[in-house]
XYZ file of C-alpha atoms in Angstrom:
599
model
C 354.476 -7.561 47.158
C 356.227 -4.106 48.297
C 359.414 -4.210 47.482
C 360.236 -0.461 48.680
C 358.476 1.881 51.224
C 357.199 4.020 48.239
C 355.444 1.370 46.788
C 351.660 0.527 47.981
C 351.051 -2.067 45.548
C 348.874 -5.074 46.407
C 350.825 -7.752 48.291
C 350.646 -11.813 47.861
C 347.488 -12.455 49.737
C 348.447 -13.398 53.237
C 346.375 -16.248 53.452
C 348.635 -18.090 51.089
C 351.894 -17.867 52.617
C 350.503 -17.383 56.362
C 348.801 -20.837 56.618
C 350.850 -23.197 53.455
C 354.219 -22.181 54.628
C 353.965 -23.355 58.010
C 351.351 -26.160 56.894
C 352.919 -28.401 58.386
C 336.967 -0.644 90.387
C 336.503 -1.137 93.899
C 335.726 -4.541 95.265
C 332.749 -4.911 97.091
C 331.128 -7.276 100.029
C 329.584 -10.229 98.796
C 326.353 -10.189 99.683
C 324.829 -13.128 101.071
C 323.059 -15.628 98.670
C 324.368 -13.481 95.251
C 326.087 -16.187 93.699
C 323.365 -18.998 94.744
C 324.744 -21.995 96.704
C 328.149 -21.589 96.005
C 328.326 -18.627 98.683
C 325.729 -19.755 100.903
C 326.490 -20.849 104.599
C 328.516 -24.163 104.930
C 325.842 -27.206 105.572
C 326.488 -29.036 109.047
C 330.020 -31.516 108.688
C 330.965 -29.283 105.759
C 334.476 -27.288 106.090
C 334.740 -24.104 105.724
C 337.057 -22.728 102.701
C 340.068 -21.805 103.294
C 340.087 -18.151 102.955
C 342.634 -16.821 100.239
C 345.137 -14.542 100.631
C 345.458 -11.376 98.380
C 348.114 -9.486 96.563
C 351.670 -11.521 96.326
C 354.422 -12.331 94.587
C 353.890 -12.236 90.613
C 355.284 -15.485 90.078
C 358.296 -16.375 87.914
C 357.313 -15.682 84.403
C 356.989 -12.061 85.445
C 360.468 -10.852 84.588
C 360.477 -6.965 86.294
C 363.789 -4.645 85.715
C 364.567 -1.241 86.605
C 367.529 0.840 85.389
C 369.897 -0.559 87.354
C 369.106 -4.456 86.567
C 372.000 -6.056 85.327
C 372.436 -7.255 81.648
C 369.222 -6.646 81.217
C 369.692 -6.663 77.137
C 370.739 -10.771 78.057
C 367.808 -11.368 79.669
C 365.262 -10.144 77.085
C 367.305 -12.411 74.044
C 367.075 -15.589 76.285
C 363.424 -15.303 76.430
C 363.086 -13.733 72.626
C 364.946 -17.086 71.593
C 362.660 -19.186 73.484
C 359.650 -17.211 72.235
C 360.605 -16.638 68.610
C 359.242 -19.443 66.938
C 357.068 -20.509 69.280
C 353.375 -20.008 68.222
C 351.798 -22.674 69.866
C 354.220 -23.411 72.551
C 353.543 -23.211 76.327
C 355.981 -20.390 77.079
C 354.038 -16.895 78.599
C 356.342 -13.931 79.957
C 355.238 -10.592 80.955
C 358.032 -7.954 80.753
C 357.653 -5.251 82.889
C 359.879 -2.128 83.366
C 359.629 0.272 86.189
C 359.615 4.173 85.575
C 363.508 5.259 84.464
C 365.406 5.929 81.365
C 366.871 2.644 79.500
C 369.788 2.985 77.431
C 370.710 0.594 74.153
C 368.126 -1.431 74.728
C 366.479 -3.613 71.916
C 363.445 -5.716 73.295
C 362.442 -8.256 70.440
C 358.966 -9.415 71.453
C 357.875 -13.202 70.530
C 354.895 -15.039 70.688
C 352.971 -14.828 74.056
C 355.075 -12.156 75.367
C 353.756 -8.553 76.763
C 355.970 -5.911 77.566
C 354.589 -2.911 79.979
C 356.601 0.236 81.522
C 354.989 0.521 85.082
C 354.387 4.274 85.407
C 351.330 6.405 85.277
C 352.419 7.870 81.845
C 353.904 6.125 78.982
C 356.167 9.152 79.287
C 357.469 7.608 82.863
C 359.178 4.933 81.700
C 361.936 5.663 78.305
C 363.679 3.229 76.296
C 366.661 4.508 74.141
C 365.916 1.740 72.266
C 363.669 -0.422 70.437
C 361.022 -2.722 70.823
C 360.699 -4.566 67.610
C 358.590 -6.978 65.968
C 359.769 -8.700 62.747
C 359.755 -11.752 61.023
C 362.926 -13.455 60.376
C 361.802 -16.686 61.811
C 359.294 -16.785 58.858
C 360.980 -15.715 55.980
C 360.347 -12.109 56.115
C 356.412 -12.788 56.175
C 354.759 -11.211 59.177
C 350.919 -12.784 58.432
C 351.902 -15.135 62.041
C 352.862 -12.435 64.057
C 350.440 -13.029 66.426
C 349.844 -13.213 70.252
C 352.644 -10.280 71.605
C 351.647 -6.822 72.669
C 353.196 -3.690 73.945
C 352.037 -1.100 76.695
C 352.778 1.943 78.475
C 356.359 2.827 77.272
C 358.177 5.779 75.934
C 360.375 4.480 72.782
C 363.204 6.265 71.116
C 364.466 4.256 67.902
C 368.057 4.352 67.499
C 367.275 4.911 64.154
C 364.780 7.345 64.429
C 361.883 4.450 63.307
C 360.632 1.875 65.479
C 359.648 -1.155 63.675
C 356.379 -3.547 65.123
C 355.765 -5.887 62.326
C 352.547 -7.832 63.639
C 349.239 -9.888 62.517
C 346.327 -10.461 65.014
C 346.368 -10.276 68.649
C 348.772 -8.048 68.954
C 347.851 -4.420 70.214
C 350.294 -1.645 70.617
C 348.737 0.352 73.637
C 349.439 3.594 75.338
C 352.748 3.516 73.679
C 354.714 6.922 72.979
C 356.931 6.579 70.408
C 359.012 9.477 69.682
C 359.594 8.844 65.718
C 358.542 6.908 63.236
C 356.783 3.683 63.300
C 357.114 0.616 60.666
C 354.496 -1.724 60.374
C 356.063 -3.713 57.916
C 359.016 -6.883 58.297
C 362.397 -5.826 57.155
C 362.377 -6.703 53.253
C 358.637 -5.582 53.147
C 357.247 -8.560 53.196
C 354.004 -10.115 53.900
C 351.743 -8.359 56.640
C 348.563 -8.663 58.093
C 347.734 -6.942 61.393
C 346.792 -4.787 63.371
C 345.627 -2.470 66.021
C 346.834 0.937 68.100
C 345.020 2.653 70.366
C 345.868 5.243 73.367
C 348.926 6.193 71.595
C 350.970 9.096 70.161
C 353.508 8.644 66.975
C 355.142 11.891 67.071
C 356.767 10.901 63.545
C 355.177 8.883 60.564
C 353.127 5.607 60.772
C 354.431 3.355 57.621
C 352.053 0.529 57.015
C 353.515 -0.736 53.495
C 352.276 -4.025 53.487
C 350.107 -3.648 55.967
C 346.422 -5.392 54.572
C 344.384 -3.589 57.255
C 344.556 -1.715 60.240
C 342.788 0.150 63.096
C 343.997 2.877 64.735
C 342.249 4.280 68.013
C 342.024 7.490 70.368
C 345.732 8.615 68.982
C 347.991 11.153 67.739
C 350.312 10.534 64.595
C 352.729 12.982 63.139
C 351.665 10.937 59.273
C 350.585 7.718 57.587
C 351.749 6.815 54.514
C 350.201 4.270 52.254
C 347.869 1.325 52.785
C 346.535 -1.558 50.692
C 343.139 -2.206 51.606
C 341.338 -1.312 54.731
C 342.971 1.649 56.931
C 340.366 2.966 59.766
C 341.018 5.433 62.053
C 338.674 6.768 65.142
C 339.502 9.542 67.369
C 342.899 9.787 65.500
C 344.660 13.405 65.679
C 346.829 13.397 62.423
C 344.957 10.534 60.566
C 344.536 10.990 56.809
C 341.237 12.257 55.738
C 338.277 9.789 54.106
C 339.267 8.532 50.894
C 337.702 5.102 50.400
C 338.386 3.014 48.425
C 341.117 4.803 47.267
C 343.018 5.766 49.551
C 341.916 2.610 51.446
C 341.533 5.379 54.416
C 338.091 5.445 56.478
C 338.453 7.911 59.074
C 335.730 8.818 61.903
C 336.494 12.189 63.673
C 335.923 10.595 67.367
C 335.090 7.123 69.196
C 331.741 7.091 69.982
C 332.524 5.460 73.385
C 335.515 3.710 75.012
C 337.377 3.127 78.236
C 340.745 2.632 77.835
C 342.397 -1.261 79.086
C 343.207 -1.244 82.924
C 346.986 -1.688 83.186
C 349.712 -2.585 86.229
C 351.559 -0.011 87.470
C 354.016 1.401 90.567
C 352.735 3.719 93.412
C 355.842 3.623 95.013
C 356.475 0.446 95.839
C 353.582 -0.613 95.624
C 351.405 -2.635 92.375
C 348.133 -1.345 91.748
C 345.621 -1.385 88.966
C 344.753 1.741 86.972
C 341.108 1.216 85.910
C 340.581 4.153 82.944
C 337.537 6.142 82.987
C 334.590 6.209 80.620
C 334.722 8.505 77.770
C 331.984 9.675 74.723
C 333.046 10.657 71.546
C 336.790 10.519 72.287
C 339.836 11.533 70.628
C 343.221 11.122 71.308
C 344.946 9.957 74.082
C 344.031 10.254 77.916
C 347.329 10.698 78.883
C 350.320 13.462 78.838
C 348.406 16.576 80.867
C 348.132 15.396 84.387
C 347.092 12.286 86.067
C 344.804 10.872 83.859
C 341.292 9.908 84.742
C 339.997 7.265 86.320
C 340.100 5.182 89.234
C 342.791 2.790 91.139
C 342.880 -0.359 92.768
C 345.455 -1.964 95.116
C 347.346 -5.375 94.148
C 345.905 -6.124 97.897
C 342.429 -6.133 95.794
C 343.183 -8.807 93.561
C 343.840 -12.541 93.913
C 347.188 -13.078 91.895
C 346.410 -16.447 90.556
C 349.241 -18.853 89.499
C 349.144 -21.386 87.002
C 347.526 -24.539 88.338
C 344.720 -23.186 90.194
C 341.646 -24.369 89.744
C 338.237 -22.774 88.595
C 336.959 -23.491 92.377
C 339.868 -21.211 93.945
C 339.167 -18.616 91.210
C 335.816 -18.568 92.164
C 336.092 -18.311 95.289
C 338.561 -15.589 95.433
C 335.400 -13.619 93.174
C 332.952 -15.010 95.832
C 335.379 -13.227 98.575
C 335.307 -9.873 96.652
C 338.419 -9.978 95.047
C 339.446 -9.329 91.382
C 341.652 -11.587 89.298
C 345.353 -10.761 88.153
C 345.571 -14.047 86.149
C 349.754 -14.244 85.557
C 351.716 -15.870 82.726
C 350.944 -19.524 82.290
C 347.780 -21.918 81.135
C 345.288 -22.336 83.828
C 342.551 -25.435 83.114
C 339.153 -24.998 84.391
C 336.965 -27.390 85.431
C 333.786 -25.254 85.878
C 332.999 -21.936 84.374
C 334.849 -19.016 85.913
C 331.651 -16.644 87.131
C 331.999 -12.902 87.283
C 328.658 -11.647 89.257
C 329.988 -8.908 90.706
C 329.866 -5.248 89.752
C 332.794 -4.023 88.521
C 335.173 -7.226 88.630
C 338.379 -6.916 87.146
C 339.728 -9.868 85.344
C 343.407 -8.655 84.256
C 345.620 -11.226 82.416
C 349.624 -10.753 82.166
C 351.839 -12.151 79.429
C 348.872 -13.846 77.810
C 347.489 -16.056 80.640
C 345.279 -18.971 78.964
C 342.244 -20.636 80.219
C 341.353 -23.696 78.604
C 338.316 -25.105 79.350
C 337.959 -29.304 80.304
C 334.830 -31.313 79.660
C 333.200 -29.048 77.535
C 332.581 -26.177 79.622
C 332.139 -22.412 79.174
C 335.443 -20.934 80.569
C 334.195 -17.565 81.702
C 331.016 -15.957 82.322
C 329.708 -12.580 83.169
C 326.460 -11.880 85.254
C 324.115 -8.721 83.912
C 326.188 -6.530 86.277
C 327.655 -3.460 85.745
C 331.460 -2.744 85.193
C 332.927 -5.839 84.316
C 336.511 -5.281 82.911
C 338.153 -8.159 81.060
C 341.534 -7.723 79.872
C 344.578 -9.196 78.157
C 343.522 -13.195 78.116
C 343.399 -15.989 75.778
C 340.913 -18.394 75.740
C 341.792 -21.282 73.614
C 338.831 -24.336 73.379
C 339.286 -27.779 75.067
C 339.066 -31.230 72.769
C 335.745 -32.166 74.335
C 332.836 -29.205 72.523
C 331.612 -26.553 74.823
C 328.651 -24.665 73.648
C 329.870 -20.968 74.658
C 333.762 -20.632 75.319
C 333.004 -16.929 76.422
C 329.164 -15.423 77.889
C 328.884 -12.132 79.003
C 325.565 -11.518 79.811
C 323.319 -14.648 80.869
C 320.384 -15.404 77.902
C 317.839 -12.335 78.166
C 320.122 -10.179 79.934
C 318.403 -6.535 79.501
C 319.444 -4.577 81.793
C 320.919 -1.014 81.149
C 324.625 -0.803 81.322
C 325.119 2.908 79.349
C 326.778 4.567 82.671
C 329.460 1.626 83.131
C 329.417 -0.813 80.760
C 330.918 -4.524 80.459
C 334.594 -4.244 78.389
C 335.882 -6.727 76.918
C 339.526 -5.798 75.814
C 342.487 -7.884 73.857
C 340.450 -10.855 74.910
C 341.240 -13.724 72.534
C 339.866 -16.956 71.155
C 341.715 -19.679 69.705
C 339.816 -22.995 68.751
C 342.585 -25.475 67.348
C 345.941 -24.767 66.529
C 347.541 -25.180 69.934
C 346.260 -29.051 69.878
C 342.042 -30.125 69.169
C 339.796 -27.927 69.867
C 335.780 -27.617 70.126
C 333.328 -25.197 70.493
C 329.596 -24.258 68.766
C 329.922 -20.292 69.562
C 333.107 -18.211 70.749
C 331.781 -15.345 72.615
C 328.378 -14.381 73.316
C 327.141 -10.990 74.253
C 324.261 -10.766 75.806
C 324.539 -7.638 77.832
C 323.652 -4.768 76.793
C 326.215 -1.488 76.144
C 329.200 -3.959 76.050
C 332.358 -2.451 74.573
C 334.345 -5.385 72.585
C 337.631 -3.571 72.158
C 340.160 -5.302 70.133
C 339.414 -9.226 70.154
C 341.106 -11.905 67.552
C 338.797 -14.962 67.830
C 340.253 -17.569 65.587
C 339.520 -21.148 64.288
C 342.481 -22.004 63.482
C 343.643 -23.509 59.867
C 347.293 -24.265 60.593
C 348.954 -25.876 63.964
C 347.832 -29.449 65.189
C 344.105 -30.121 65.776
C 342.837 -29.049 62.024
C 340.880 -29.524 60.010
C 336.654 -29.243 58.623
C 335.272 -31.165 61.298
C 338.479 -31.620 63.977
C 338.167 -28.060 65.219
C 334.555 -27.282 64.103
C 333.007 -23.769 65.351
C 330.293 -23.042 63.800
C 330.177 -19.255 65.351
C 332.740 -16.684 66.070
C 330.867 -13.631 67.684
C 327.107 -13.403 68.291
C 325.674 -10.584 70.003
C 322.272 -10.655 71.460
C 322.414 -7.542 73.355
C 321.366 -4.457 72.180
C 323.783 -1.211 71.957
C 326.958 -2.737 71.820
C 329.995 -1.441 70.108
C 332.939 -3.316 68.431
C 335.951 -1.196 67.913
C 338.557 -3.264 66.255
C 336.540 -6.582 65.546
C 338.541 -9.117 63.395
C 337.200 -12.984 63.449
C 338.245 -15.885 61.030
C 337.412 -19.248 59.530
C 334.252 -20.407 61.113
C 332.016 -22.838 59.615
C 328.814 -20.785 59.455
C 328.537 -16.969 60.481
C 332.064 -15.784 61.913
C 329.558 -12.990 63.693
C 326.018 -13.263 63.755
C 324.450 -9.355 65.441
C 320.725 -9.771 66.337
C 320.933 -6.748 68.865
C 319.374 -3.736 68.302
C 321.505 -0.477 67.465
C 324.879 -2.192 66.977
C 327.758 0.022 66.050
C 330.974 -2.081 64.977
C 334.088 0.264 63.641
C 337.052 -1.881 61.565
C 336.080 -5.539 61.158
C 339.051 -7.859 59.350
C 337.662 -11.349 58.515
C 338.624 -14.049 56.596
C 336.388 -17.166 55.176
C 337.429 -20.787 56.228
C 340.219 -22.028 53.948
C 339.257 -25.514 54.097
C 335.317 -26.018 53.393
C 335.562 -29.556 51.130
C 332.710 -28.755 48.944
C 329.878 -25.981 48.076
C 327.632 -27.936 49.950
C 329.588 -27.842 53.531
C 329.064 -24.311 53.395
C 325.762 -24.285 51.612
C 323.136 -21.905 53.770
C 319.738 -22.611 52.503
C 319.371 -21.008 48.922
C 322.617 -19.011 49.687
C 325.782 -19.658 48.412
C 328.101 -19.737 51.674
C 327.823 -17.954 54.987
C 328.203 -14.068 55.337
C 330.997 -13.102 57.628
C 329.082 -10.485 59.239
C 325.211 -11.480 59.395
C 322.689 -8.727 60.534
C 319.481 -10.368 62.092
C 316.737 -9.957 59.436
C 314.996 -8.414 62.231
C 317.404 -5.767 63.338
C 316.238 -2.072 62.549
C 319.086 -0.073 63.556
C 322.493 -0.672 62.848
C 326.302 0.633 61.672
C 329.228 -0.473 60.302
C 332.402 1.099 59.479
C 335.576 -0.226 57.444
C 334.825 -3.854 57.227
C 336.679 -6.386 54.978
C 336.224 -9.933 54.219
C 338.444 -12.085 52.415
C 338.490 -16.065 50.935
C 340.805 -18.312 50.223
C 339.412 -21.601 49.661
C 342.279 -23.463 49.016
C 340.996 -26.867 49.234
C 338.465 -26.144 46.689
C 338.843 -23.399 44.845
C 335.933 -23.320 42.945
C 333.668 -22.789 45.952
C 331.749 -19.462 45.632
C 330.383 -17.519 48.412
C 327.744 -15.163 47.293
C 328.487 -12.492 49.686
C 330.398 -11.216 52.913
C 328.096 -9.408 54.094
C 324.320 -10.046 54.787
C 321.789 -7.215 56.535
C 318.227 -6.281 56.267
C 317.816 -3.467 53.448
C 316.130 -0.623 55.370
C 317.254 3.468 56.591
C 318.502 2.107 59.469
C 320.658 -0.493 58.854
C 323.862 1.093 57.332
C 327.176 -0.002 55.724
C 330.321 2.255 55.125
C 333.580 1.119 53.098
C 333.096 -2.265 52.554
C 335.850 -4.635 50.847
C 335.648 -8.385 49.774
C 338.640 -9.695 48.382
C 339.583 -13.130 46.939
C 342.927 -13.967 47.687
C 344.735 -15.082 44.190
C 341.151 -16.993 42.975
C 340.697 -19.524 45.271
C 337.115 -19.129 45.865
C 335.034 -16.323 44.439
C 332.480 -13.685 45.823
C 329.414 -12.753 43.933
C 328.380 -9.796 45.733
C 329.581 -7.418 48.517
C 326.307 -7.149 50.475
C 323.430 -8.770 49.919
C 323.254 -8.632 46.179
C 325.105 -5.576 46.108
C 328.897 -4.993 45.048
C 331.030 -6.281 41.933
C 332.114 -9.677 42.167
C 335.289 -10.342 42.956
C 337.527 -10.617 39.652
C 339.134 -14.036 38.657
C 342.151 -14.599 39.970
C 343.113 -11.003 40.533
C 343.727 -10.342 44.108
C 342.099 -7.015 43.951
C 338.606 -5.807 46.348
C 335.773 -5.195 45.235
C 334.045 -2.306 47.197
C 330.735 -0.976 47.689
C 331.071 2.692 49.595
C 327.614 3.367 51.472
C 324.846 0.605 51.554
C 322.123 1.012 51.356
């Protein structure tokens, strides 16, 4: 474990400490007959809907200050102490400042809590402050950091080093901070996150005991260190390729992405800035201008409250509107259907949909456009098949102009209470951008355990042409992703095996010894991966061995680049990297073993 900022040692594997400690764009009409009988004509003696209103009040949990807002400091510890601890409590805020300068301010961020400056440009809206991340309520170990994320703001440490000590689900977005920035819990303890993207670091980025990381469209002034698995796209100032040591893989630009749509002031006035499209990008879209892309009015969106149903939600999409889902937990009934061009689902402060009776809890038509943003999905007690589609079965059609994003959109089966589901997420469409997702079977919290929160699948993608950027899935009982598209692209991919498989044989596939984490369809001709590590930690049997973490067809143009396993301190062993190709992983020695370029 670090035990200075100089030191880039390997740290206690977080898998030990993270689970055993706590053990315990414009709306359209609807035209008539698109969404099948739900928007056809009322039958004779059948009542009309209600139609909903649009825009309103954000609701309570929506805590909005400008400069002159009274002990404002006050107000962010009350909800900090609320949020601290609590990882599976039912506490969501959204914390959202409008464009000024802030003085003395220091904004600790807890679980289920998003913080967002309301101007155009990060650069609108200053802190002379902090907004910090660390991990006192855990010992110094960050590895359950999770759930919190940070937007749109201009930071100036007091100290000259802002410090956001996270794990999963936790992006740092279109953030400007104007110093340093630690990644690592005061003491340098444990750490396990994370992602950036959209933002500028005018000093150094300090990962210590960071495991892995993915960095985005950015400008840093420096990074220092890393222990295994640093990727960086379209970064300005990112270290050069040095894999596997430095742990650094670094691609010059993104090959496509649209930045998240975020909240923001016109005046008075709430609207929704919906980022443009852009091909091999670097750096960030904002600081020279406005920056591009389109807006929408809140008067566009229905600005749901916890409580309503999946029938309201639908019908708000039925009437044209989007969906601003604010903080709370919203149970749904019936799927939530997006069949509309260019929907916006937005969540704030980590909105949750949890779906009842075994349903899927959202699903996307083959339409172009779709933008789904900042939600949590976490699975009901009774199994649904799919807990996210996007894309019905044999969806085909070309989206390469506008396609489906799916952005800090997170799954959670277990943990939060039982929890079912076969698959995660699906995606079927084709072009879909999956942009930062943690989907997670859980192995701590309530509801856990082999069979009490079974998933057998984290990610499968059907659809050809779709990119990951910033993939990281864990603990599923079979694949945690299965790709059988064509021409699949996934940059950074953070996995790790599930802890608690009994036996070899509950994990036995076939004549293979354990599940790959990422599984290429034997079929699949084209394909590309980037900076992808798996890890294992069987803890309740440690002599299970999983013969790979990787599995693809072996052909020109199917390719691999820096690939990790690890086994954290022996518990469980991998025989291979890829296929039957890699080191295995050595004893109980909590060191990678790498394999460069495959084939």
């Amino acid at each position: 474990m670090p035990t200075s900022p100089t030191n880039s040692a390997t740290p206690e594997p977080s898998g030990v400490r993270r689970r055993a400690l706590l053990g315990a764009a414009a709306a359209a009409p609807v035209l008539a007959g698109l969404h099948g009988t739900a928007s056809a004509a009322p039958s004779a003696g059948r009542k009309k809907p209600r139609r909903l209103e649009a825009g309103g009040d954000l609701g309570p949990n929506v805590i909005v200050f400008d400069p002159s807002t009274p002990d404002i400091q006050a107000r962010l510890d009350e909800i900090f102490r609320q949020q601290e601890s609590a990882q599976f409590g039912p506490g969501r805020y959204q914390l959202l400042f409008k464009p000024g300068t802030y003085n003395g301010l220091n904004a600790q961020i807890g679980f289920y809590t998003s913080i967002s400056g309301l101007g155009l440009s990060p650069d609108d809206t200053t802190i002379n402050g902090d907004v910090t991340v660390d991990a006192g309520w855990f010992e110094g170990n960050a590895t359950q950091n999770f759930w919190r994320s940070a937007e749109n703001l201009a930071l100036v440490p007091v100290n000259g080093t802002n410090r956001w000590a996270v794990a999963q689900a936790a992006p740092f977005r279109r953030m400007h901070v104007r110093g340093g920035l630690n990644l690592a819990p005061d003491g340098y303890g444990w750490a396990s996150g994370g992602y950036i993207a959209d933002s500028r670091v005018d000093g150094t980025v300090g990962p210590y005991s960071q495991q892995q990381w993915y960095t985005r469209d950015s400008s840093v002034g420096g990074w220092t260190n890393g222990v295994w698995n640093m990727v960086f796209s379209g970064v300005d100032g990112a270290p050069a390729q040095g894999f596997p040591n430095p742990p650094y893989t670094t691609l010059q630009t993104t090959p496509v992405s649209r930045e998240k749509p975020f909240l923001y002031l016109d005046g008075d006035q709430y609207h929704v800035f919906l980022p443009a499209l852009r091909t091999d990008s670097r750096g960030v879209t904002w600081g020279s201008g406005t920056p591009r892309g389109t807006s929408l009015p809140l008067d566009r969106f229905y600005v749901a409250k916890p409580g309503d149903s999946a029938a309201t939600l639908n019908q708000a999409l039925e009437q044209g509107l989007n969906l601003l889902l604010t903080p709370g937990i919203y149970h749904v009934d019936q799927p939530v259907e997006v069949n509309r061009p260019d929907t916006v689902v937005l969540g704030l402060g980590y909105a949750t949909l949890i779906p009842d009776n075994g349903v899927t809890a959202l699903r996307v038509a083959d339409v172009d456009g779709v933008r789904l943003a900042a939600f949590l999905i976490d699975a009901g007690p009774v199994n649904s098949p799919v807990l996210l589609e996007v894309g019905p079965e044999g969806a085909a059609k070309d989206h390469s102009a506008n396609p489906v994003t799916v952005q800090d959109v997170f799954i959670r089966i277990g943990g939060a209470g039982p929890g079912k589901a076969t698959t995660s997420m699906v995606i079927n469409a084709r072009h879909t951008i999956v942009d930062h997702t943690w989907v997670w079977r859980a192995d701590h919290g309530d509801g856990v355990g082999w069979e009490t929160n079974r998933c057998d699948y984290g990610v499968v993608v059907n659809g050809d042409d779709v990119l990951a950027t910033g993939l990281f899935v864990e603990h599923f009982n079979k694949y945690d992703v299965q790709w059988n598209g064509e021409r699949g692209r996934t940059i950074f991919f953070q996995n790790e095996k599930a802890y608690d498989a009994p036996d070899q044989a509950a994990i036995q596939n076939g004549s293979i010894k354990g599940y790959a984490a990422y599984k290429v369809g034997d079929h699949v001709t084209t394909h590309e991966g980037w900076g992808m590590g798996s890890y294992c930690y069987y803890n309740v049997n440690p002599s299970i061995v999983q013969h790979h973490g990787f599995a693809a067809p072996e052909r020109d143009g199917v390719r691999f680049h820096s690939l990790s396993v690890v086994s954290l301190s022996g518990n469980g062993q991998y025989e291979c990297v890829i296929n039957d190709t890699g080191s295995p992983t050595s004893g109980s020695d909590t060191v990678p073993s790498t394999v460069v370029s495959f084939p």
